[in-house]
């Protein structure tokens, strides 16, 4: 099945434009970006992603109430999943530190505060996650954990030590703090040490009630932004962060890249964040599209808008989520710096308006906060970050609004944006190519393999109907059932619940903006945000009924058999 190939004859491939950017005013660091080195044939290799989710521990029931007070209860309901390192590396190559967005063929996209709140249930509103260094780490541990780990003097503690404290602590609050610190070091803010976590975080957990007032979700996003930006350097060999969040985000917005098995929206338990539906465990390697980053890289290089679900969260489902997921929706579109200890990263919803159901306009220039080196004393950072802290405090005055007048010029606005975007972006990472032998097509991954086998087998079975061989009704019915079985294999391999009846043209095809007349004829078929021709579950018809198709094929087969009998 995996060796199937499709022979293609007399194909002409379009001329590929230069990768860009033509206008370097936005992507100012292209020469030092991984994508430049990959395109020039000097691939720096895979970035190793630091991940400790497989070592996770379960929260004892006796501390659940404390975890709710501290703001971590819903976040731990997001399951640990095996990371698809090839997929994540393909998106790292598309990340741009200048804009804190992924530059894709269809436009800019990014993880937003809205995504963090809905997918994880972590609080995105509240006090910034930053503090001064404690005077004495050993005293801090004795006071908050009830014991002093052997390596506490160094300012870091091993995750295994925290696991033991959590399992054996008699005091519930000490148990909760050790669990929170373990979660911070293993999932939310892992670092390059691989098995330790900084005791700086313990300062924020000393008062568990105050701990629940920090914007942990905003801090997670800031840290992930910063780590992604560092990973774009060709000299960077590893990266850490809450990559479970990034992977689930990719699966939601790009379902064609997701594994087959996941919990449906209707099966999502009440009071669980939306990300909990990806409860597929740690062993789904056989369901991945590929383990080769070049496969995903090429797929993103030739991406079509139909593969993007711009608004994956349905309103009726959002109403069932925990209150913490939506209580701060008034700042979902705040254009502000996100604070996380050493990190201050800009949240720029004006660059991804289509993710909010709005029309994308040409965004403002980005004034990025200065990125300081690690291990700077926190007292010094508090002074240096005074401007960013003030902007965060005034976050509700920095809400992005839809540009006036665009509602009456939707098509023109999209064309104008795409034309601008295509001039400032890196259009592809490596030159989009066909296989080495252009006359042979080899399927990429299990989905394409299933589809190709369906076409080949259906064609072989249908060829009998065009021959002079006369089959009795029983044999012909068995042949039709084989075709239906192959069809159902394709459906089961696809990461959708329903299949679209038709696809819309991609306005970014090779950088050419569609002609106005053609767009006008397609206007009625646009996505509900009318800012791009994407396809969602709401736009799709009910699932195709194989039985009715089989009945039609059987009727056609009977007519062919009657004609064959008459010829004989």
Coordinates of C-alpha atoms in Angstrom, one line a residue:
X1 CA 0.0 0.0 0.0
X2 CA 2.8 2.4 0.9
X3 CA 4.6 1.7 -2.4
X4 CA 1.8 2.9 -4.7
X5 CA 2.8 5.4 -7.3
X6 CA 0.9 7.4 -9.9
X7 CA 2.5 8.0 -13.3
X8 CA 2.0 11.5 -14.6
X9 CA 2.7 12.3 -18.3
X10 CA 3.2 15.6 -20.2
X11 CA 3.1 17.8 -17.1
X12 CA 4.3 21.4 -17.3
X13 CA 5.3 23.0 -14.1
X14 CA 4.8 26.8 -13.5
X15 CA 7.8 29.1 -13.1
X16 CA 8.5 29.6 -9.4
X17 CA 9.0 33.2 -8.4
X18 CA 12.0 34.3 -6.2
X19 CA 11.4 33.5 -2.5
X20 CA 11.5 37.1 -1.4
X21 CA 11.0 39.3 0.4
X22 CA 10.9 41.9 -2.4
X23 CA 10.4 44.6 0.3
X24 CA 12.7 44.0 3.3
X25 CA 11.1 46.6 5.5
X26 CA 9.3 44.0 7.6
X27 CA 11.5 40.9 7.6
X28 CA 14.7 42.8 8.5
X29 CA 16.6 39.7 9.7
X30 CA 16.2 37.4 6.7
X31 CA 20.0 36.9 6.3
X32 CA 20.2 35.4 9.8
X33 CA 17.1 33.3 9.6
X34 CA 17.0 29.5 9.2
X35 CA 14.9 29.8 6.0
X36 CA 17.7 31.6 4.3
X37 CA 20.3 28.9 5.1
X38 CA 17.9 26.2 4.0
X39 CA 17.2 27.8 0.7
X40 CA 20.9 28.3 0.1
X41 CA 21.5 24.6 0.6
X42 CA 23.1 25.0 4.1
X43 CA 20.4 23.3 6.1
X44 CA 21.2 23.8 9.8
X45 CA 19.3 20.6 10.7
X46 CA 16.5 19.8 13.1
X47 CA 15.9 21.9 16.3
X48 CA 15.6 19.6 19.3
X49 CA 12.5 20.4 21.2
X50 CA 12.8 20.1 25.0
X51 CA 9.7 18.2 26.2
X52 CA 9.0 16.7 29.6
X53 CA 5.3 16.0 29.2
X54 CA 5.8 12.2 29.3
X55 CA 7.1 12.6 32.8
X56 CA 3.9 14.3 34.0
X57 CA 2.4 13.5 37.4
X58 CA -1.3 13.4 38.3
X59 CA -2.6 16.0 40.8
X60 CA -3.8 14.4 44.0
X61 CA -7.5 14.9 44.6
X62 CA -6.8 16.6 47.9
X63 CA -5.2 19.6 46.2
X64 CA -7.8 20.2 43.4
X65 CA -9.4 23.1 45.3
X66 CA -6.1 24.7 45.8
X67 CA -5.2 24.3 42.1
X68 CA -8.5 26.1 41.3
X69 CA -7.5 29.0 43.6
X70 CA -4.1 29.2 42.0
X71 CA -5.3 29.2 38.4
X72 CA -3.7 25.9 37.3
X73 CA -6.6 23.4 37.7
X74 CA -8.0 23.7 34.1
X75 CA -4.6 23.9 32.5
X76 CA -3.6 20.4 33.7
X77 CA -6.6 18.9 32.0
X78 CA -5.0 19.4 28.6
X79 CA -3.5 16.0 27.9
X80 CA 0.1 15.2 27.2
X81 CA 0.7 14.3 23.6
X82 CA 3.6 13.0 21.7
X83 CA 5.2 15.9 19.9
X84 CA 5.5 15.7 16.1
X85 CA 9.0 17.2 15.9
X86 CA 9.0 17.3 12.1
X87 CA 5.8 19.2 12.0
X88 CA 6.9 21.6 14.7
X89 CA 10.2 22.2 13.0
X90 CA 8.4 23.1 9.7
X91 CA 6.5 25.8 11.6
X92 CA 9.7 27.0 13.4
X93 CA 11.1 27.7 9.9
X94 CA 8.0 29.8 9.2
X95 CA 8.2 31.8 12.4
X96 CA 9.3 35.4 12.2
X97 CA 10.7 37.2 15.3
X98 CA 10.1 40.6 13.6
X99 CA 6.3 40.0 13.8
X100 CA 5.8 37.1 16.2
X101 CA 3.8 35.4 13.5
X102 CA 4.1 32.4 11.2
X103 CA 4.5 33.6 7.6
X104 CA 2.5 31.2 5.5
X105 CA 1.4 31.3 1.9
X106 CA -2.1 32.4 3.0
X107 CA -0.9 35.2 5.2
X108 CA 0.3 35.7 8.7
X109 CA -1.0 33.5 11.5
X110 CA -0.1 33.1 15.2
X111 CA -1.2 31.8 18.5
X112 CA -3.2 34.5 20.3
X113 CA -4.4 35.1 23.8
X114 CA -7.8 33.8 22.6
X115 CA -6.2 30.5 21.6
X116 CA -4.4 30.1 24.9
X117 CA -7.5 30.8 26.9
X118 CA -9.8 28.5 25.0
X119 CA -7.3 25.6 24.5
X120 CA -5.7 25.6 27.9
X121 CA -7.9 27.3 30.4
X122 CA -4.9 29.3 31.7
X123 CA -5.7 32.8 32.9
X124 CA -4.7 35.4 30.3
X125 CA -5.7 38.5 32.4
X126 CA -4.1 39.7 35.6
X127 CA -0.8 40.7 37.1
X128 CA 2.3 40.2 34.9
X129 CA 4.4 37.2 35.7
X130 CA 7.6 38.9 36.9
X131 CA 9.1 39.2 40.4
X132 CA 12.4 39.9 42.2
X133 CA 14.8 37.2 43.1
X134 CA 14.5 35.8 46.6
X135 CA 17.1 36.6 49.1
X136 CA 17.7 32.9 50.1
X137 CA 16.5 30.0 48.1
X138 CA 16.8 27.5 50.9
X139 CA 14.7 29.5 53.3
X140 CA 12.1 29.9 50.5
X141 CA 11.9 26.2 50.0
X142 CA 11.6 25.5 53.7
X143 CA 8.8 27.9 54.0
X144 CA 6.8 27.0 50.9
X145 CA 7.6 23.3 50.3
X146 CA 8.2 22.1 53.9
X147 CA 11.6 20.8 53.0
X148 CA 14.8 21.9 51.4
X149 CA 15.9 19.9 48.3
X150 CA 19.6 19.0 48.1
X151 CA 20.3 21.3 45.1
X152 CA 18.1 24.3 46.3
X153 CA 21.2 26.5 47.0
X154 CA 21.9 26.7 43.3
X155 CA 18.6 28.3 42.5
X156 CA 17.3 25.3 40.6
X157 CA 15.7 22.1 41.7
X158 CA 15.4 18.7 40.0
X159 CA 11.9 17.8 38.7
X160 CA 12.3 14.4 40.3
X161 CA 12.8 16.0 43.7
X162 CA 9.5 17.9 43.3
X163 CA 7.8 14.7 42.3
X164 CA 8.9 13.1 45.6
X165 CA 7.8 16.1 47.6
X166 CA 4.3 16.1 45.9
X167 CA 3.9 12.4 46.7
X168 CA 4.9 12.5 50.3
X169 CA 4.1 16.0 51.6
X170 CA 1.6 15.9 54.4
X171 CA 0.6 19.6 54.1
X172 CA -1.8 20.2 51.2
X173 CA -0.4 23.6 50.3
X174 CA 3.2 22.3 50.2
X175 CA 1.9 19.4 48.0
X176 CA 0.2 21.9 45.7
X177 CA 3.2 24.2 45.4
X178 CA 5.5 21.3 44.5
X179 CA 2.9 20.1 41.9
X180 CA 2.6 23.6 40.4
X181 CA 6.4 24.1 40.3
X182 CA 6.7 20.7 38.6
X183 CA 4.1 21.6 36.0
X184 CA 5.9 24.9 35.4
X185 CA 9.2 23.2 34.8
X186 CA 8.0 20.2 32.9
X187 CA 5.2 21.7 30.7
X188 CA 4.7 25.4 30.7
X189 CA 8.2 26.9 31.0
X190 CA 10.7 24.1 30.5
X191 CA 14.3 25.1 30.0
X192 CA 17.4 23.6 28.4
X193 CA 18.6 21.8 31.5
X194 CA 16.2 19.0 30.7
X195 CA 15.5 18.0 34.3
X196 CA 15.4 21.1 36.5
X197 CA 13.3 24.2 37.1
X198 CA 14.3 27.6 38.5
X199 CA 13.1 28.4 42.0
X200 CA 12.3 31.9 40.9
X201 CA 8.9 30.6 40.1
X202 CA 8.3 29.5 43.7
X203 CA 8.3 33.2 44.7
X204 CA 5.1 33.6 42.7
X205 CA 3.5 30.5 44.3
X206 CA 4.3 31.3 47.9
X207 CA 0.8 33.0 48.3
X208 CA -1.5 30.5 46.5
X209 CA -4.4 33.0 46.5
X210 CA -2.3 35.7 44.9
X211 CA -0.9 33.1 42.5
X212 CA -4.3 32.8 40.9
X213 CA -4.3 36.5 40.0
X214 CA -1.2 36.2 37.7
X215 CA -1.7 36.1 33.9
X216 CA -0.1 32.7 33.5
X217 CA -1.6 32.2 30.1
X218 CA -0.1 35.4 28.8
X219 CA 3.3 34.4 30.3
X220 CA 3.1 31.0 28.6
X221 CA 2.5 32.8 25.2
X222 CA 5.3 35.3 25.8
X223 CA 7.8 32.5 26.7
X224 CA 6.7 30.4 23.6
X225 CA 7.1 33.5 21.3
X226 CA 10.6 34.1 22.7
X227 CA 11.7 30.5 22.4
X228 CA 10.4 30.3 18.8
X229 CA 12.2 33.5 17.9
X230 CA 15.5 32.1 19.3
X231 CA 14.9 28.8 17.4
X232 CA 14.9 30.6 14.0
X233 CA 18.6 31.2 14.4
X234 CA 20.6 28.7 12.2
X235 CA 23.0 28.2 15.1
X236 CA 20.3 27.2 17.6
X237 CA 20.1 23.5 18.3
X238 CA 17.3 23.2 20.8
X239 CA 14.2 25.0 21.9
X240 CA 11.9 24.8 25.0
X241 CA 8.4 25.9 25.7
X242 CA 4.8 24.8 25.9
X243 CA 5.0 23.0 22.6
X244 CA 1.9 20.9 23.3
X245 CA 0.0 24.2 23.0
X246 CA 1.6 24.9 19.6
X247 CA 1.0 21.4 18.3
X248 CA -2.7 21.4 19.3
X249 CA -3.0 24.9 17.8
X250 CA -1.6 23.6 14.5
X251 CA -4.0 20.7 14.5
X252 CA -7.0 23.0 15.1
X253 CA -6.2 25.5 12.3
X254 CA -4.7 22.9 9.9
X255 CA -6.8 19.7 10.3
X256 CA -5.1 18.1 7.3
X257 CA -1.9 18.0 9.4
X258 CA -3.6 16.4 12.4
X259 CA -3.7 12.8 13.4
X260 CA -6.9 10.9 12.7
X261 CA -8.0 10.0 16.2
X262 CA -9.2 12.7 18.6
X263 CA -12.1 13.4 20.9
X264 CA -15.0 15.0 19.0
X265 CA -16.4 18.3 20.1
X266 CA -19.6 16.7 21.3
X267 CA -17.7 14.3 23.5
X268 CA -15.7 17.0 25.3
X269 CA -16.7 16.9 29.0
X270 CA -18.1 20.0 30.6
X271 CA -15.7 22.2 32.5
X272 CA -12.8 21.1 30.3
X273 CA -10.7 23.5 28.1
X274 CA -11.0 22.9 24.4
X275 CA -7.5 21.5 24.1
X276 CA -8.6 18.5 26.2
X277 CA -10.4 17.0 23.1
X278 CA -6.9 15.9 21.8
X279 CA -6.9 13.1 24.3
X280 CA -5.1 10.7 22.1
X281 CA -2.3 9.7 24.5
X282 CA 1.4 9.5 23.8
X283 CA 1.4 6.7 21.3
X284 CA 0.0 7.8 17.9
X285 CA 3.2 7.8 15.9
X286 CA 1.6 5.6 13.2
X287 CA -1.0 8.3 12.6
X288 CA 1.4 11.1 11.7
X289 CA 1.6 12.4 8.2
X290 CA 5.4 12.1 8.1
X291 CA 8.5 12.0 10.3
X292 CA 10.4 13.9 7.7
X293 CA 10.4 17.7 8.0
X294 CA 10.9 18.2 4.3
X295 CA 7.5 16.7 3.7
X296 CA 5.8 19.3 5.9
X297 CA 8.1 22.0 4.6
X298 CA 7.1 21.3 1.0
X299 CA 3.4 21.1 2.0
X300 CA 3.5 24.6 3.6
X301 CA 5.4 25.9 0.6
X302 CA 2.5 24.9 -1.7
X303 CA -0.2 25.5 0.8
X304 CA -3.8 26.4 -0.3
X305 CA -6.2 28.5 1.7
X306 CA -8.7 25.7 1.7
X307 CA -6.5 23.8 4.2
X308 CA -6.9 26.5 6.8
X309 CA -9.8 26.7 9.3
X310 CA -9.7 30.4 10.3
X311 CA -12.3 30.0 13.1
X312 CA -12.0 26.5 14.6
X313 CA -13.9 27.2 17.8
X314 CA -17.7 27.0 17.4
X315 CA -19.8 29.3 19.5
X316 CA -22.0 26.6 20.9
X317 CA -19.0 24.7 22.1
X318 CA -17.3 27.8 23.6
X319 CA -20.4 28.2 25.8
X320 CA -19.7 24.8 27.4
X321 CA -16.1 25.6 28.4
X322 CA -15.1 26.7 31.9
X323 CA -15.7 30.3 32.7
X324 CA -12.0 31.0 32.9
X325 CA -11.7 30.3 29.1
X326 CA -13.9 33.2 28.1
X327 CA -14.0 35.6 31.1
X328 CA -11.3 37.8 29.6
X329 CA -12.4 37.9 26.0
X330 CA -12.4 41.7 26.1
X331 CA -8.6 41.5 25.8
X332 CA -8.3 38.8 23.2
X333 CA -7.4 41.5 20.7
X334 CA -5.2 43.6 22.9
X335 CA -2.0 44.8 21.1
X336 CA 0.3 44.7 24.1
X337 CA 3.6 43.3 25.3
X338 CA 3.3 40.0 27.1
X339 CA 5.5 39.7 30.2
X340 CA 7.2 36.6 31.5
X341 CA 10.2 37.1 33.7
X342 CA 13.1 37.8 31.3
X343 CA 10.7 37.9 28.3
X344 CA 8.6 40.7 26.9
X345 CA 7.0 39.8 23.5
X346 CA 4.4 41.7 21.5
X347 CA 1.0 40.3 21.0
X348 CA -0.1 41.5 17.5
X349 CA -3.7 40.5 16.7
X350 CA -3.9 43.2 14.0
X351 CA -1.7 41.0 11.9
X352 CA -4.1 38.0 12.1
X353 CA -7.5 39.6 11.9
X354 CA -9.0 36.6 10.0
X355 CA -8.5 34.5 13.1
X356 CA -11.1 36.7 14.8
X357 CA -13.5 36.6 11.9
X358 CA -12.6 40.1 10.7
X359 CA -11.2 41.5 7.5
X360 CA -7.4 41.6 7.3
X361 CA -5.9 45.0 6.6
X362 CA -2.3 46.0 6.2
X363 CA -1.0 46.0 9.8
X364 CA 1.0 48.7 11.6
X365 CA 4.7 48.5 11.9
X366 CA 6.0 46.5 14.9
X367 CA 8.0 48.2 17.6
X368 CA 9.4 45.3 19.5
X369 CA 10.5 45.4 23.1
X370 CA 14.2 44.9 23.5
X371 CA 15.2 41.3 24.2
X372 CA 17.6 41.1 27.1
X373 CA 19.9 38.3 27.9
X374 CA 19.0 35.6 30.5
X375 CA 20.1 35.6 34.1
X376 CA 19.9 39.3 34.5
X377 CA 18.9 40.2 38.1
X378 CA 15.1 40.6 38.2
X379 CA 15.4 43.8 40.1
X380 CA 17.2 45.3 37.2
X381 CA 14.7 43.8 34.7
X382 CA 11.8 45.4 36.6
X383 CA 13.4 48.8 36.0
X384 CA 14.2 48.0 32.3
X385 CA 10.7 46.7 31.7
X386 CA 8.9 49.7 33.2
X387 CA 7.5 50.8 29.8
X388 CA 6.2 47.3 28.9
X389 CA 4.7 46.9 32.4
X390 CA 2.8 50.2 32.0
X391 CA 1.5 49.1 28.6
X392 CA 0.3 45.8 30.0
X393 CA -1.4 47.7 32.9
X394 CA -3.3 49.7 30.2
X395 CA -4.1 46.7 28.0
X396 CA -7.8 47.5 27.8
X397 CA -7.0 50.8 26.0
X398 CA -5.0 48.9 23.3
X399 CA -7.8 46.8 21.7
X400 CA -7.4 46.4 18.0
X401 CA -10.5 47.4 16.0
X402 CA -11.7 46.6 12.5
X403 CA -10.5 49.3 10.1
X404 CA -13.3 51.6 9.0
X405 CA -14.7 51.3 5.6
X406 CA -13.5 47.7 4.9
X407 CA -16.9 46.2 5.4
X408 CA -18.0 47.7 2.1
X409 CA -14.8 46.7 0.3
X410 CA -14.2 43.2 1.3
X411 CA -12.9 41.8 -2.0
X412 CA -10.7 44.8 -2.6
X413 CA -9.3 44.7 0.9
X414 CA -8.3 41.1 0.6
X415 CA -6.6 41.7 -2.8
X416 CA -4.8 44.7 -1.4
X417 CA -3.6 42.8 1.6
X418 CA -2.5 39.8 -0.4
X419 CA -0.6 42.0 -2.9
X420 CA 1.2 43.8 0.0
X421 CA 1.9 40.6 1.9
X422 CA 3.3 38.8 -1.0
X423 CA 5.9 41.6 -1.4
X424 CA 7.1 41.6 2.2
X425 CA 7.0 37.9 3.1
X426 CA 9.3 34.9 2.5
X427 CA 7.2 33.0 0.0
X428 CA 8.7 29.6 0.6
X429 CA 11.5 28.0 2.6
X430 CA 12.9 25.7 0.0
X431 CA 12.0 25.7 -3.7
X432 CA 8.7 23.8 -4.0
X433 CA 9.7 20.7 -6.0
X434 CA 8.1 17.6 -7.5
X435 CA 9.8 14.2 -6.9
X436 CA 13.2 13.6 -8.5
X437 CA 11.5 11.7 -11.3
X438 CA 8.7 14.0 -12.4
X439 CA 6.9 11.2 -14.2
X440 CA 6.3 9.3 -11.0
X441 CA 4.2 10.5 -8.1
X442 CA 4.8 8.9 -4.6
X443 CA 2.2 9.5 -2.0
X444 CA 3.2 11.5 1.1
X445 CA 1.8 9.9 4.2
X446 CA -1.1 7.6 5.0
X447 CA -3.9 10.0 3.7
X448 CA -2.5 10.3 0.2
X449 CA -1.7 6.6 0.1
X450 CA -5.3 5.7 1.0
X451 CA -6.7 8.1 -1.6
X452 CA -4.3 6.8 -4.3
X453 CA -5.1 3.2 -3.7
X454 CA -8.8 4.0 -3.8
X455 CA -8.4 5.6 -7.3
X456 CA -6.2 2.7 -8.6
X457 CA -8.4 -0.1 -7.3
X458 CA -11.6 1.6 -8.3
X459 CA -10.2 2.2 -11.8
X460 CA -9.3 -1.5 -12.0
X461 CA -12.7 -2.6 -10.9
X462 CA -14.5 -0.2 -13.2
X463 CA -12.4 -1.3 -16.2
X464 CA -14.2 -4.7 -16.1
X465 CA -17.5 -2.9 -16.7
X466 CA -16.1 -1.4 -19.9
X467 CA -14.9 -4.8 -21.2
X468 CA -16.9 -7.5 -23.0
X469 CA -16.9 -9.7 -19.9
X470 CA -20.4 -10.4 -18.6
X471 CA -20.6 -10.7 -14.9
X472 CA -23.6 -12.0 -12.9
X473 CA -25.3 -9.8 -10.4
X474 CA -23.6 -11.4 -7.4
X475 CA -20.1 -10.9 -8.7
X476 CA -20.9 -7.3 -9.8
X477 CA -22.3 -6.5 -6.4
X478 CA -19.2 -7.8 -4.7
X479 CA -17.1 -5.6 -7.0
X480 CA -19.1 -2.5 -6.0
X481 CA -18.8 -3.4 -2.4
X482 CA -15.0 -3.5 -2.9
X483 CA -15.2 0.0 -4.3
X484 CA -17.2 1.2 -1.3
X485 CA -14.7 -0.4 1.1
X486 CA -11.8 1.4 -0.6
X487 CA -13.8 4.6 -0.4
X488 CA -14.5 4.2 3.3
X489 CA -10.8 3.6 3.9
X490 CA -10.1 7.0 2.4
X491 CA -12.8 8.6 4.6
X492 CA -11.4 7.0 7.8
X493 CA -7.9 8.3 6.9
X494 CA -9.0 11.9 6.5
X495 CA -8.8 14.1 9.6
X496 CA -12.3 15.5 8.9
X497 CA -15.8 14.5 10.1
X498 CA -17.3 15.8 6.9
X499 CA -16.0 16.1 3.3
X500 CA -16.3 19.3 1.3
X501 CA -18.2 19.1 -1.9
X502 CA -15.9 21.4 -3.8
X503 CA -12.8 23.6 -3.2
X504 CA -12.4 27.3 -3.9
X505 CA -9.4 28.7 -5.9
X506 CA -6.5 29.9 -3.8
X507 CA -6.0 33.7 -4.1
X508 CA -2.3 33.3 -3.2
X509 CA -1.4 30.9 -5.9
X510 CA 2.2 31.6 -6.8
X511 CA 1.7 35.1 -5.6
X512 CA -0.9 36.2 -8.2
X513 CA -3.8 38.2 -6.9
X514 CA -7.0 36.9 -8.5
X515 CA -8.8 39.1 -11.1
X516 CA -11.6 41.1 -9.7
X517 CA -14.2 39.6 -11.9
X518 CA -13.3 36.1 -10.8
X519 CA -13.4 37.1 -7.2
X520 CA -16.8 38.6 -7.6
X521 CA -18.2 35.4 -8.9
X522 CA -16.7 33.6 -6.0
X523 CA -17.8 36.1 -3.3
X524 CA -20.9 34.1 -2.3
X525 CA -18.7 31.1 -1.4
X526 CA -16.3 32.9 0.9
X527 CA -15.8 31.9 4.5
X528 CA -18.1 33.7 7.0
X529 CA -15.5 36.2 7.9
X530 CA -15.3 37.0 4.1
X531 CA -11.6 37.8 4.4
X532 CA -10.3 34.7 2.8
X533 CA -11.6 31.6 0.9
X534 CA -11.2 29.1 3.8
X535 CA -13.3 26.1 4.4
X536 CA -14.8 25.2 7.8
X537 CA -17.1 22.6 9.1
X538 CA -20.0 25.1 8.9
X539 CA -19.3 25.5 5.1
X540 CA -19.3 21.8 4.4
X541 CA -22.3 19.6 3.5
X542 CA -23.4 16.6 5.5
X543 CA -21.2 13.6 5.2
X544 CA -21.5 11.7 1.9
X545 CA -23.7 8.6 2.2
X546 CA -21.8 5.7 0.6
X547 CA -25.0 3.6 0.5
X548 CA -26.8 5.9 -1.8
X549 CA -23.8 6.1 -4.1
X550 CA -23.6 2.3 -4.1
X551 CA -27.2 2.1 -5.1
X552 CA -26.5 4.4 -8.1
X553 CA -23.5 2.3 -9.1
X554 CA -25.5 -0.9 -8.9
X555 CA -28.2 0.6 -11.1
X556 CA -25.6 1.6 -13.6
X557 CA -24.0 -1.8 -13.5
X558 CA -27.4 -3.5 -14.3
X559 CA -27.8 -1.3 -17.3
X560 CA -24.3 -2.2 -18.5
X561 CA -25.0 -5.9 -18.0
X562 CA -28.2 -5.6 -20.0
X563 CA -26.4 -3.9 -22.9
X564 CA -23.7 -6.6 -22.8
X565 CA -26.4 -9.3 -22.9
X566 CA -28.0 -7.7 -25.9
X567 CA -24.6 -7.5 -27.8
X568 CA -24.1 -11.2 -27.2

